[in-house]
Every structure is written in C-alpha cells, then in structure tokens.
PDB file of C-alpha atoms in Angstrom:
ATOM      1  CA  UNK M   1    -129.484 188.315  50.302  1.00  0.00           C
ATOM      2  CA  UNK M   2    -127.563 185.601  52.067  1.00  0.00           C
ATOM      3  CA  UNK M   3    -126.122 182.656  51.141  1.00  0.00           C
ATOM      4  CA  UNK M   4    -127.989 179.223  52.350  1.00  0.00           C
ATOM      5  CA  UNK M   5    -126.088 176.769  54.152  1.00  0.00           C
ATOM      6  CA  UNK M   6    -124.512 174.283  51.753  1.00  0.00           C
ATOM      7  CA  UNK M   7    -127.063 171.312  50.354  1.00  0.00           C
ATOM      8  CA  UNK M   8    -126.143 167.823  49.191  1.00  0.00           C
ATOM      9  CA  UNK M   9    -129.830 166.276  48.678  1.00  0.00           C
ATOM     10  CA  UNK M  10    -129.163 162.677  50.279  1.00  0.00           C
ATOM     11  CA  UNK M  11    -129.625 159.498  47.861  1.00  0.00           C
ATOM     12  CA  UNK M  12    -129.156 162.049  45.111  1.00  0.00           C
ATOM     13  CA  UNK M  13    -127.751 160.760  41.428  1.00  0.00           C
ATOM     14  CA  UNK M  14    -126.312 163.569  40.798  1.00  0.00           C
ATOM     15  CA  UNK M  15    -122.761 164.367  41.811  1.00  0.00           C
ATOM     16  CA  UNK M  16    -121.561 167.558  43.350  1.00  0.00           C
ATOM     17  CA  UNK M  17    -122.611 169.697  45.739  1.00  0.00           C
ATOM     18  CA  UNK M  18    -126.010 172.459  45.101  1.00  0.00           C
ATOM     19  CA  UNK M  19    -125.669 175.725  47.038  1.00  0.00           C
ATOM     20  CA  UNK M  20    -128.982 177.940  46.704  1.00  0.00           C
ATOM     21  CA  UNK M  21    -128.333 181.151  46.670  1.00  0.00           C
ATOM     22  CA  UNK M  22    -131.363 182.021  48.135  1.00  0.00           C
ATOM     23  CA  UNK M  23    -133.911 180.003  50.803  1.00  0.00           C
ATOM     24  CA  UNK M  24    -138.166 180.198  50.268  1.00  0.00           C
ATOM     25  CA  UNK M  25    -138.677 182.759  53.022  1.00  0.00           C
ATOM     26  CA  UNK M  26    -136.132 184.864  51.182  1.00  0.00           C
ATOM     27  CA  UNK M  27    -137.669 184.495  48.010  1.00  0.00           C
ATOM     28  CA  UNK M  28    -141.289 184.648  49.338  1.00  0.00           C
ATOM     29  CA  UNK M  29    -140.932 187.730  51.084  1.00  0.00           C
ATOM     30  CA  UNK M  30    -139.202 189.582  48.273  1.00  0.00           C
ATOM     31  CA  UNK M  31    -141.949 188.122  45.872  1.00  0.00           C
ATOM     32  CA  UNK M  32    -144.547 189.896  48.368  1.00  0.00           C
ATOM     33  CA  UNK M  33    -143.246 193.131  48.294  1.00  0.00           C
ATOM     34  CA  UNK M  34    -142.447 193.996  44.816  1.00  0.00           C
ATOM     35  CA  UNK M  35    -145.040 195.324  43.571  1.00  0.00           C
ATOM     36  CA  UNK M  36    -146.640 193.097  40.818  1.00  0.00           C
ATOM     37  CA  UNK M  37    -146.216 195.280  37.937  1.00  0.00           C
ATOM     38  CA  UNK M  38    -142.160 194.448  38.671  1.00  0.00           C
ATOM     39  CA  UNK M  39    -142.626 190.773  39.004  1.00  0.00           C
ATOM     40  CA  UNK M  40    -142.131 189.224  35.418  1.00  0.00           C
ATOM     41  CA  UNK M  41    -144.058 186.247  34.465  1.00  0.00           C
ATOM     42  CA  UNK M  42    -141.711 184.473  31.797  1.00  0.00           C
ATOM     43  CA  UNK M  43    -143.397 183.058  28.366  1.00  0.00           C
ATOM     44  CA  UNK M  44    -144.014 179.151  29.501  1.00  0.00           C
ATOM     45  CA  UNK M  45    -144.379 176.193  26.965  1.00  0.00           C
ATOM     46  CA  UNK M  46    -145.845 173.086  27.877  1.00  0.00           C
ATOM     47  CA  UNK M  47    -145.689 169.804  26.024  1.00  0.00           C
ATOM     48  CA  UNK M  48    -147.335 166.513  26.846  1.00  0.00           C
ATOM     49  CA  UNK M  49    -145.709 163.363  25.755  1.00  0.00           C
ATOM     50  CA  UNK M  50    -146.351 159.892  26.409  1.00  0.00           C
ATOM     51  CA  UNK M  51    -144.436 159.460  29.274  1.00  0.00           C
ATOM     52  CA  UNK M  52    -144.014 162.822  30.996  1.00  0.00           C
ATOM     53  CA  UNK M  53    -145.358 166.546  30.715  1.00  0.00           C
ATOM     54  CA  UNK M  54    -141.552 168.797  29.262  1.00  0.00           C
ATOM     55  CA  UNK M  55    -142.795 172.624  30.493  1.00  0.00           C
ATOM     56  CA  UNK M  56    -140.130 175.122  29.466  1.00  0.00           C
ATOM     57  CA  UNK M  57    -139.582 178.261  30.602  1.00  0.00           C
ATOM     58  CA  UNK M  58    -137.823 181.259  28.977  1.00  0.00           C
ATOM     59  CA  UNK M  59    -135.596 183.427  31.599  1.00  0.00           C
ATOM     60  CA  UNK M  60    -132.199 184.330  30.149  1.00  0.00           C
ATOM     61  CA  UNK M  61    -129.128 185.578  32.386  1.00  0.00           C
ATOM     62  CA  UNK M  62    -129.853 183.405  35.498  1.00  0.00           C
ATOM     63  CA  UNK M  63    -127.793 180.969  37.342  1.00  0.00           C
ATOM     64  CA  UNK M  64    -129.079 177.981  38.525  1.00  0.00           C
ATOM     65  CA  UNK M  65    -128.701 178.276  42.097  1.00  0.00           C
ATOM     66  CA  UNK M  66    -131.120 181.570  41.422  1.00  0.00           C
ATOM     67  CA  UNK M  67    -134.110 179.085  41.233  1.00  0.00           C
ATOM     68  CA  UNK M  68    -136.766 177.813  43.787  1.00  0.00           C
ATOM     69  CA  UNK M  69    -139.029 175.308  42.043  1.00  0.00           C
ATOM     70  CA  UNK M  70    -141.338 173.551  44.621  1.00  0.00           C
ATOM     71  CA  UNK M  71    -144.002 171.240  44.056  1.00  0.00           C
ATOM     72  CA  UNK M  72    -147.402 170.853  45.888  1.00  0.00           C
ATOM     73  CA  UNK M  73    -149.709 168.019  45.294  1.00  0.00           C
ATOM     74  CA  UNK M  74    -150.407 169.498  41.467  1.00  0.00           C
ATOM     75  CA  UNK M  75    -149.277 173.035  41.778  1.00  0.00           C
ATOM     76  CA  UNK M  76    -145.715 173.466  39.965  1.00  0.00           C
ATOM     77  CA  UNK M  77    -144.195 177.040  41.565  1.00  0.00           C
ATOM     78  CA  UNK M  78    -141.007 178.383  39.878  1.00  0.00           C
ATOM     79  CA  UNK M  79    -139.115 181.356  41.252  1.00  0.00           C
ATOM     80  CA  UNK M  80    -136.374 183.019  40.237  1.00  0.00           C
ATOM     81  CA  UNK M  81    -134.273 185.894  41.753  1.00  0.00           C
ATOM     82  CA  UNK M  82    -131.202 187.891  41.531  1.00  0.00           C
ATOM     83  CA  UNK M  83    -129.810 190.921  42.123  1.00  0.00           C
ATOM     84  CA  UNK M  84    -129.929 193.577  39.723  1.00  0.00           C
ATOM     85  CA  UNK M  85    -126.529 193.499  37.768  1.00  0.00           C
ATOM     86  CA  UNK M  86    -126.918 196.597  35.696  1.00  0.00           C
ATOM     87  CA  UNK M  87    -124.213 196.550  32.899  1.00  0.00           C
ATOM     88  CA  UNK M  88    -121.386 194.367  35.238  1.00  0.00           C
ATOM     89  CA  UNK M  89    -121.075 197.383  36.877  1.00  0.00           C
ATOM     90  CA  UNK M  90    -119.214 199.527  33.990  1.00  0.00           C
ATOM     91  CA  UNK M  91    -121.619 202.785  33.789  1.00  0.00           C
ATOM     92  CA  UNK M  92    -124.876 203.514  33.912  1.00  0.00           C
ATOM     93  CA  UNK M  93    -127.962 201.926  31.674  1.00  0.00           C
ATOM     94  CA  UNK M  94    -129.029 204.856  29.796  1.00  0.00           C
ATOM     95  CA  UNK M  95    -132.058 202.242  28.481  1.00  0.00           C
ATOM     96  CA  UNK M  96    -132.896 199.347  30.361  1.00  0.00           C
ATOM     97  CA  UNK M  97    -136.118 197.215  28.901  1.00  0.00           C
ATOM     98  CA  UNK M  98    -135.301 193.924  30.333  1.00  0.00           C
ATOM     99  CA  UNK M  99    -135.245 193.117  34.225  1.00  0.00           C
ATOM    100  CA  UNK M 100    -135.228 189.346  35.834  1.00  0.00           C
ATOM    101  CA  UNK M 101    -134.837 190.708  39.211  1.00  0.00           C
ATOM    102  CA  UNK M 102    -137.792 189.076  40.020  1.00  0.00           C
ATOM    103  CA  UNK M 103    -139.993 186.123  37.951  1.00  0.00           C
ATOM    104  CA  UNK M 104    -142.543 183.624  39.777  1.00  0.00           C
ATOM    105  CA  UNK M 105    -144.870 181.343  37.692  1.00  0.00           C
ATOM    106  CA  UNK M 106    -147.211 179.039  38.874  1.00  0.00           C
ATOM    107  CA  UNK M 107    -148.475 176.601  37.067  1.00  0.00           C
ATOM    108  CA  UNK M 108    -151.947 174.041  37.788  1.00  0.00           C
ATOM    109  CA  UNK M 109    -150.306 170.308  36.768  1.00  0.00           C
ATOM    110  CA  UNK M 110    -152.706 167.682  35.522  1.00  0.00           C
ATOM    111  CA  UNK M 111    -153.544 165.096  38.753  1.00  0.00           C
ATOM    112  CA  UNK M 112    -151.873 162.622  36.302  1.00  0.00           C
ATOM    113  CA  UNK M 113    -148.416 163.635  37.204  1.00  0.00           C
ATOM    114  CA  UNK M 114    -145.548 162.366  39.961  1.00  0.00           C
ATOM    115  CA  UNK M 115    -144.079 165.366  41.083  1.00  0.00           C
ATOM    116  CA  UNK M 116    -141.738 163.258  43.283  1.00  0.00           C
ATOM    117  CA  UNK M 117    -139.551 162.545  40.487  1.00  0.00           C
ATOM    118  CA  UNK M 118    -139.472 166.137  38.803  1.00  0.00           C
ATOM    119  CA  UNK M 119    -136.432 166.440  37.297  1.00  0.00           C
ATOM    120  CA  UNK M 120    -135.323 169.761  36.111  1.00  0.00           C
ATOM    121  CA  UNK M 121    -132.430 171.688  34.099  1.00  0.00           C
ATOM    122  CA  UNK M 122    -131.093 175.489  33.078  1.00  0.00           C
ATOM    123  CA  UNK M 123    -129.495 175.828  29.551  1.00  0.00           C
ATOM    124  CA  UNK M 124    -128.847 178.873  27.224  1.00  0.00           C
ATOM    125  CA  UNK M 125    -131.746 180.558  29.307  1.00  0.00           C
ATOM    126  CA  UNK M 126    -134.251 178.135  29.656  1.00  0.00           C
ATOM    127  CA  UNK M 127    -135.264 176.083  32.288  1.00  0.00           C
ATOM    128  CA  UNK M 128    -136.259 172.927  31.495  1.00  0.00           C
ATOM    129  CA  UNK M 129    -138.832 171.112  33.742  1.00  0.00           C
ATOM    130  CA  UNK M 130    -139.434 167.015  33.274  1.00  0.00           C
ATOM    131  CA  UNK M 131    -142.544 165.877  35.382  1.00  0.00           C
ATOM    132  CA  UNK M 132    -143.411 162.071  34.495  1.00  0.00           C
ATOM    133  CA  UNK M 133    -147.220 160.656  34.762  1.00  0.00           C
ATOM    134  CA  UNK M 134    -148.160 158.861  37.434  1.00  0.00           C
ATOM    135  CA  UNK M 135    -151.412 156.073  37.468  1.00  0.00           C
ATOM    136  CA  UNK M 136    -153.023 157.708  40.940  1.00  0.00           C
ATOM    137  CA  UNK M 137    -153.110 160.588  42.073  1.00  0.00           C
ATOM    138  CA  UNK M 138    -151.111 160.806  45.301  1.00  0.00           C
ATOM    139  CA  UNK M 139    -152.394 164.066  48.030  1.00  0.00           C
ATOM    140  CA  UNK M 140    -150.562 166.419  50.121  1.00  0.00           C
ATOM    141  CA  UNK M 141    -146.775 165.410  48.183  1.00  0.00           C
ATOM    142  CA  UNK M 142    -144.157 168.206  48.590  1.00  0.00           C
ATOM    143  CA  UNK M 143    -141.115 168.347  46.703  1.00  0.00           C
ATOM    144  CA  UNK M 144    -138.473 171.123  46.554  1.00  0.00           C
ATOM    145  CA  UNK M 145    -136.505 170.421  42.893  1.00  0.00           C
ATOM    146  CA  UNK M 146    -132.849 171.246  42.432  1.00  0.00           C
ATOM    147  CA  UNK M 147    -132.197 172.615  39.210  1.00  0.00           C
ATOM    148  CA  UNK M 148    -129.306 171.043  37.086  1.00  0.00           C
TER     149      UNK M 148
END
C-alpha cells in the first residue's frame, strides 16, 4: 500500500499533522477481495449516555493512521488495515490464531445522533468512538473522522 498525501483537516482543534496510511479506495478494494471468512469483525460495545452514544471497539496492535472511520447520514463504518507483521520479522509463526490484517464493522446509528461532530480516539487497543445527539435528524451528512 501507499502512503496518502499528507492531511491537516482545516479549522481542526487538534494540533499536528494526520497522515493516513491508507486512502478509502485502498481500503475498499482490499475489503472486497478478501474473502469474508479473513475479514475480522472486532467485539463492539455500545453505550448510550445522556449526551452522546461512547461505541468501543476492541482491535489491539493497530496504529492510528491504520483507521478509516466514515460516517453516512446514520451508518457509522470503521475499517482497519495493515500489513501482516508476522513476529517483527524474527522467524517464522509456527501458530498464528490472531490476524488484524483486515477488520470492517458497520454499525446502524440511532437518527438521534450528529455525526458531524464524531470525535474519535485509539488507546491500549481500543478505539474509542464519541458521537453526540442531535434534536433533528439531518439527511445525506458525510463525515470522514480522524482518529486521535
């Protein structure tokens, strides 16, 4: 895979630059051909609190810039890819039970929710998604969300 052009989201609050390693027709294509018994789906929690829905989503040994999280009117997609790095090279695996070449979840969001200001983060291998409630319902709302 190739490295995407540098991104600095403009008006953004955070400081620093982002650099994805990896663009949506990267991802999407790779998602289409593995075969789906290779794709993981990672365990997902999802809390609702007053304020805002907290979805959390378990997928150790990534880096952030590994993540594509997009949101479309209420339909949260989260993928995640990287290339396999075996053992950090030393050997071969002579067992191998985990693999997160590959996860994509999608999850159906409440029409209650402003996915304009999703807010997201990647900690001790989870990946935290913060998605306040909104009064309306707003249609066709896109929003690509950088992962912190």
């Amino acid at each position: 895979m190739k490295i995407s052009k540098l991104y600095k989201p403009p008006n953004s609050i955070y400081p620093g630059e982002y650099v994805p390693s990896v663009n949506e027709e990267e991802i999407k294509k790779l998602v289409s051909k593995t075969h789906k018994k290779k794709i993981n789906h990672p365990p997902v929690n999802i809390t609702e609190l007053a304020d805002l829905f907290k979805i959390e989503i378990a997928i150790p040994g990534m880096k952030r810039e590994e993540f594509l999280v997009q949101a479309t009117e209420n339909v949260l997609q989260v993928y995640a890819v990287h290339k396999d790095r075996g053992f950090n090279g030393h050997g071969n695996p002579k067992q191998k039970e985990f693999n997160y070449e590959c996860c994509h979840s999608e999850i159906t969001l409440p029409e209650n929710v402003d996915t304009e200001f999703i807010s997201a983060e990647y900690k001790a291998g989870i990946l935290r998604l913060f998605i306040p409630k909104a009064k309306h319902f707003r249609k066709n709302l896109r929003a690509n969300i950088i992962v912190y």
